[in-house]
Short mmCIF file of C-alpha atoms in Angstrom, two decimals:
data_model
loop_
_atom_site.label_atom_id
_atom_site.label_comp_id
_atom_site.label_asym_id
_atom_site.label_seq_id
_atom_site.Cartn_x
_atom_site.Cartn_y
_atom_site.Cartn_z
CA MET A 1 0.00 0.00 0.00
CA ASN A 2 1.19 3.53 -0.77
CA TYR A 3 1.21 6.12 2.03
CA VAL A 4 2.01 9.83 1.99
CA LEU A 5 2.68 11.49 5.35
CA ILE A 6 2.10 15.24 5.30
CA GLY A 7 3.73 17.57 7.83
CA GLY A 8 3.87 16.83 11.55
CA ASP A 9 6.54 16.34 14.19
CA ALA A 10 8.52 13.39 15.56
CA ARG A 11 5.33 11.33 15.76
CA MET A 12 5.05 11.31 11.98
CA GLN A 13 8.71 10.38 11.64
CA SER A 14 8.10 7.41 13.93
CA LEU A 15 5.06 6.45 11.84
CA TYR A 16 7.26 6.59 8.74
CA ARG A 17 9.75 4.15 10.26
CA ARG A 18 7.00 1.75 11.36
CA LEU A 19 5.31 1.73 7.98
CA LYS A 20 8.65 1.11 6.24
CA ARG A 21 9.38 -1.82 8.59
CA ASP A 22 6.00 -3.23 7.60
CA GLY A 23 7.12 -3.19 3.98
CA GLU A 24 4.85 -0.32 2.91
CA SER A 25 5.68 2.33 0.32
CA VAL A 26 5.94 5.64 2.21
CA PHE A 27 6.82 9.20 1.22
CA CYS A 28 6.86 12.36 3.32
CA TYR A 29 5.65 15.73 2.08
CA ALA A 30 6.05 19.18 3.69
CA MET A 31 8.82 17.79 5.89
CA GLU A 32 11.84 19.32 4.13
CA THR A 33 14.03 19.80 7.22
CA ALA A 34 12.96 16.68 9.12
CA PRO A 35 15.71 14.15 10.01
CA LEU A 36 14.57 11.46 7.59
CA PRO A 37 16.54 9.03 5.38
CA ASP A 38 17.53 9.93 1.82
CA GLY A 39 14.69 9.30 -0.56
CA ALA A 40 12.00 9.61 2.10
CA LYS A 41 10.98 13.16 1.20
CA CYS A 42 9.14 14.35 -1.88
CA THR A 43 9.03 17.94 -3.09
CA GLU A 44 5.75 17.50 -4.96
CA LEU A 45 2.61 15.96 -3.52
CA PRO A 46 2.02 12.46 -4.97
CA LYS A 47 -1.44 12.20 -6.50
CA SER A 48 -1.88 8.42 -6.54
CA ALA A 49 -1.33 7.34 -2.91
CA ASP A 50 -3.78 4.94 -1.29
CA VAL A 51 -3.71 6.82 2.03
CA TYR A 52 -2.68 10.33 3.05
CA VAL A 53 -1.90 10.97 6.72
CA LEU A 54 -2.06 14.38 8.38
CA PRO A 55 -0.47 15.17 11.76
CA LEU A 56 -1.95 15.71 15.21
CA PRO A 57 -3.24 18.37 15.27
CA SER A 58 -3.75 18.51 11.53
CA GLU A 59 -3.63 22.31 11.44
CA LYS A 60 -1.25 24.44 13.49
CA ARG A 61 -3.06 27.62 12.56
CA ARG A 62 -6.36 28.04 10.77
CA GLY A 63 -6.19 27.11 7.12
CA HIS A 64 -2.60 25.79 7.20
CA ILE A 65 -1.28 22.27 7.72
CA ASN A 66 0.73 21.67 10.89
CA ALA A 67 4.19 21.31 9.34
CA PRO A 68 7.01 22.46 11.66
CA PHE A 69 9.66 20.95 9.36
CA CYS A 70 8.41 22.89 6.34
CA PRO A 71 9.55 26.51 5.78
CA SER A 72 6.17 27.36 4.22
CA PRO A 73 3.42 25.08 5.60
CA PRO A 74 0.90 24.33 2.85
CA GLU A 75 -2.54 25.86 2.84
CA THR A 76 -5.21 23.27 3.58
CA ALA A 77 -7.50 24.25 0.72
CA ARG A 78 -4.67 24.29 -1.82
CA LEU A 79 -3.45 20.89 -0.60
CA PHE A 80 -6.91 19.32 -0.85
CA ALA A 81 -7.39 20.83 -4.31
CA GLU A 82 -4.34 18.90 -5.54
CA LEU A 83 -5.71 15.53 -4.41
CA PRO A 84 -7.95 13.32 -6.54
CA GLN A 85 -11.66 13.06 -5.79
CA GLY A 86 -12.33 10.46 -3.10
CA ALA A 87 -8.80 10.55 -1.65
CA LEU A 88 -8.61 8.93 1.79
CA ILE A 89 -7.02 11.11 4.49
CA CYS A 90 -6.43 10.30 8.16
CA GLY A 91 -5.94 13.31 10.42
CA GLY A 92 -6.00 14.33 14.05
CA LYS A 93 -8.07 16.98 15.85
CA VAL A 94 -9.81 17.87 12.62
CA SER A 95 -11.62 21.21 12.84
CA ALA A 96 -15.10 21.83 11.48
CA GLU A 97 -13.60 24.22 8.91
CA MET A 98 -11.15 21.59 7.71
CA ARG A 99 -13.93 19.02 7.42
CA GLU A 100 -15.98 21.47 5.34
CA THR A 101 -13.00 22.09 3.06
CA ALA A 102 -12.54 18.34 2.57
CA GLU A 103 -16.20 17.93 1.65
CA MET A 104 -15.93 20.78 -0.83
CA PHE A 105 -13.14 18.97 -2.69
CA GLY A 106 -14.65 15.48 -2.38
CA ILE A 107 -12.01 14.28 0.10
CA ARG A 108 -12.74 11.46 2.57
CA LEU A 109 -11.29 12.84 5.81
CA TYR A 110 -11.32 10.80 9.04
CA ASP A 111 -10.24 11.93 12.50
CA CYS A 112 -8.10 9.59 14.64
CA MET A 113 -9.33 11.47 17.71
CA LEU A 114 -12.74 9.84 17.25
CA LEU A 115 -11.26 6.38 17.89
CA PRO A 116 -11.50 5.34 21.58
CA ASP A 117 -8.24 3.37 21.62
CA PHE A 118 -6.34 6.32 20.16
CA VAL A 119 -7.72 9.03 22.45
CA VAL A 120 -7.22 6.92 25.59
CA GLY A 121 -3.70 5.94 24.55
CA ASN A 122 -2.86 9.56 23.79
CA ALA A 123 -4.25 10.66 27.16
CA ALA A 124 -2.18 8.03 28.96
CA ILE A 125 1.02 9.24 27.30
CA THR A 126 0.14 12.85 28.14
CA ALA A 127 -0.48 11.99 31.80
CA GLU A 128 2.81 10.11 32.09
CA ALA A 129 4.68 12.97 30.43
CA ALA A 130 3.04 15.43 32.81
CA VAL A 131 4.28 13.44 35.80
CA SER A 132 7.79 13.52 34.34
CA LEU A 133 7.65 17.32 33.92
CA LEU A 134 6.43 17.80 37.48
CA MET A 135 9.23 15.61 38.81
CA GLU A 136 11.76 17.65 36.83
CA ALA A 137 10.27 20.90 38.16
CA THR A 138 11.10 20.15 41.80
CA PRO A 139 14.27 19.03 43.58
CA ASP A 140 12.01 17.21 46.03
CA CYS A 141 9.81 14.12 45.75
CA ILE A 142 6.24 14.09 44.48
CA ALA A 143 5.27 12.08 47.56
CA GLY A 144 3.62 14.32 50.12
CA LYS A 145 3.12 17.21 47.70
CA ARG A 146 -0.31 18.89 47.63
CA ILE A 147 -1.23 19.02 43.93
CA LEU A 148 -4.31 20.43 42.23
CA VAL A 149 -5.55 18.90 38.95
CA LEU A 150 -7.99 21.07 37.01
CA GLY A 151 -10.37 19.04 34.85
CA ARG A 152 -11.64 15.52 35.25
CA GLY A 153 -11.57 14.25 31.69
CA ARG A 154 -9.41 11.38 30.43
CA ILE A 155 -6.09 13.12 31.10
CA GLY A 156 -7.24 14.53 34.45
CA LYS A 157 -8.37 11.13 35.70
CA LEU A 158 -5.22 9.32 34.57
CA LEU A 159 -2.95 12.05 35.93
CA GLY A 160 -4.71 12.11 39.30
CA ASP A 161 -4.29 8.36 39.67
CA LYS A 162 -0.62 8.45 38.70
CA LEU A 163 0.18 11.29 41.11
CA ARG A 164 -1.66 9.64 43.97
CA ALA A 165 0.18 6.38 43.29
CA LEU A 166 3.40 8.34 43.87
CA GLY A 167 2.14 9.48 47.26
CA ALA A 168 0.91 12.97 46.40
CA GLU A 169 -2.09 14.55 48.10
CA VAL A 170 -4.19 15.11 44.99
CA TRP A 171 -7.09 17.58 44.81
CA VAL A 172 -9.30 18.01 41.77
CA MET A 173 -11.56 20.73 40.44
CA SER A 174 -14.20 19.96 37.82
CA GLY A 175 -17.09 21.84 36.30
CA ASN A 176 -18.94 18.53 36.10
CA PRO A 177 -20.69 17.97 39.47
CA GLU A 178 -20.95 14.21 38.93
CA ALA A 179 -17.25 13.92 38.06
CA ALA A 180 -16.36 15.93 41.16
CA ALA A 181 -18.60 13.77 43.37
CA LEU A 182 -17.10 10.59 41.96
CA ALA A 183 -13.58 11.90 42.57
CA GLN A 184 -14.50 12.67 46.16
CA ALA A 185 -15.95 9.18 46.56
CA LEU A 186 -12.64 7.79 45.35
CA GLY A 187 -10.77 9.70 48.05
CA PHE A 188 -9.56 12.75 46.15
CA GLY A 189 -9.86 16.20 47.66
CA VAL A 190 -12.29 18.41 45.75
CA LEU A 191 -11.75 22.15 45.44
CA PRO A 192 -15.15 23.88 45.31
CA LYS A 193 -15.93 26.84 43.09
CA GLY A 194 -14.28 29.85 44.68
CA GLY A 195 -12.20 27.66 47.03
CA GLY A 196 -8.80 28.82 48.26
CA THR A 197 -5.69 27.83 46.32
CA SER A 198 -3.06 28.64 48.94
CA GLY A 199 -1.09 25.60 50.07
CA PHE A 200 -0.77 23.87 46.69
CA CYS A 201 2.80 23.51 45.52
CA MET A 202 1.73 22.38 42.03
CA ALA A 203 -1.33 22.72 39.81
CA VAL A 204 -2.01 21.14 36.43
CA ASN A 205 -4.63 22.35 33.97
CA THR A 206 -6.16 19.71 31.69
CA ALA A 207 -9.40 21.58 30.90
CA PRO A 208 -9.60 23.73 27.72
CA ALA A 209 -10.98 26.67 29.68
CA MET A 210 -10.04 29.05 32.50
CA THR A 211 -11.82 27.40 35.43
CA LEU A 212 -10.08 29.37 38.19
CA SER A 213 -11.10 32.93 38.95
CA PRO A 214 -8.47 35.71 38.92
CA SER A 215 -8.46 35.79 42.73
CA GLN A 216 -7.91 32.03 42.90
CA GLN A 217 -4.99 32.30 40.49
CA ARG A 218 -3.50 35.11 42.55
CA GLY A 219 -4.01 32.93 45.61
CA PHE A 220 -1.36 30.37 44.66
CA ASP A 221 1.75 30.57 46.82
CA ALA A 222 4.81 32.23 45.32
CA GLY A 223 6.83 29.75 43.27
CA CYS A 224 3.94 27.32 42.81
CA VAL A 225 4.51 25.21 39.68
CA LEU A 226 1.67 25.57 37.16
CA LEU A 227 1.66 23.08 34.31
CA GLU A 228 -0.52 23.90 31.28
CA LEU A 229 -1.59 20.88 29.21
CA ALA A 230 -4.80 22.13 27.55
CA SER A 231 -5.14 23.58 24.06
CA ALA A 232 -6.90 26.65 25.51
CA PRO A 233 -5.11 28.34 28.44
CA GLY A 234 -6.33 27.71 31.96
CA PHE A 235 -3.85 30.07 33.64
CA ASP A 236 -3.61 33.82 33.10
CA PRO A 237 0.09 34.82 32.97
CA ASP A 238 -0.73 38.22 34.45
CA GLU A 239 -2.50 36.72 37.47
CA THR A 240 0.13 34.01 38.00
CA ALA A 241 3.30 36.04 37.48
CA HIS A 242 4.42 35.04 40.98
CA CYS A 243 4.26 31.34 40.01
CA ARG A 244 6.34 29.17 37.72
CA LEU A 245 4.21 28.61 34.63
CA ILE A 246 5.16 25.74 32.29
CA ASN A 247 3.37 25.56 28.95
CA ALA A 248 3.53 22.05 27.49
CA PRO A 249 1.76 21.86 24.12
CA GLY A 250 2.18 18.73 22.00
CA LEU A 251 3.49 16.82 25.00
CA PRO A 252 2.97 13.25 23.68
CA GLY A 253 5.07 13.90 20.59
CA LYS A 254 7.91 15.39 22.63
CA TYR A 255 7.86 12.83 25.44
CA ALA A 256 7.19 9.54 23.63
CA PRO A 257 7.13 9.94 19.82
CA ASP A 258 7.65 6.21 19.25
CA ALA A 259 4.67 5.27 21.39
CA CYS A 260 2.65 7.91 19.56
CA GLY A 261 3.83 6.49 16.23
CA GLU A 262 2.48 3.10 17.26
CA LEU A 263 -0.86 4.66 18.22
CA LEU A 264 -1.04 6.43 14.87
CA ARG A 265 -0.17 3.24 12.99
CA ASN A 266 -2.97 1.34 14.72
CA ALA A 267 -5.46 4.17 14.14
CA VAL A 268 -4.59 4.45 10.45
CA ASN A 269 -4.87 0.68 10.07
CA LEU A 270 -8.35 0.75 11.57
CA ILE A 271 -9.52 3.64 9.38
CA VAL A 272 -8.13 1.99 6.25
CA LYS A 273 -9.77 -1.32 7.12
CA GLU A 274 -13.16 0.33 7.64
CA HIS A 275 -13.15 2.82 4.77
CA MET A 276 -10.82 1.66 2.02
CA GLN A 277 -12.80 0.54 -1.02
#
């Protein structure tokens, strides 16, 4: 089978290596400066591939493919216009605008983030990477630390469990009353709306929203480590200037690109199996 990988970071490079080991034909486009073997890159987009794979997220900024190893990331609409009608594309975190553009050009676009195995695996890698960053951020142990986790989605749940397993005193804050009640039933501390934030030495945001009020953000002790994992900021730099704010976008690809490559390979296999004619 012929694959074309378009843009992306180290995760796509890992996917390239895995597909090649499987004996597939693979070329990489919009990855000019990526550390790939000779002959892996193509300067023109192949038009006859069986499967095209976009990165996670597929777009770095609106209307442009996420291509950090390309000096001029391609425009999404122009890219889709070059592909034949009915082309099969696998992407990640596909926006509504990108989906509309694909429909306009007759492209079959599928989002890996809609596959349960992929999203859970990605969340698990993110949570593990977050623990690693927190451990690097302190000369002390995680055990005994009072840590606040904002959000109780997949990443928040996995991260809370991992931190508690290391002996941390984990508190959670969630806008979902049922999720908060379940966390409390499981033995986690629950920070109520408007609750005080003094006494936490670390806080991690996993929710794509600013759930803490300005006064709560100002309430963190000086030097408190704030780790931002969400796509939309949960901490205001102006209100938390007295803290140590760590922004960690694209954490899975930086922490464990090979594991992410395996997740992508499995997701692409599943999409191809279900939708390839």
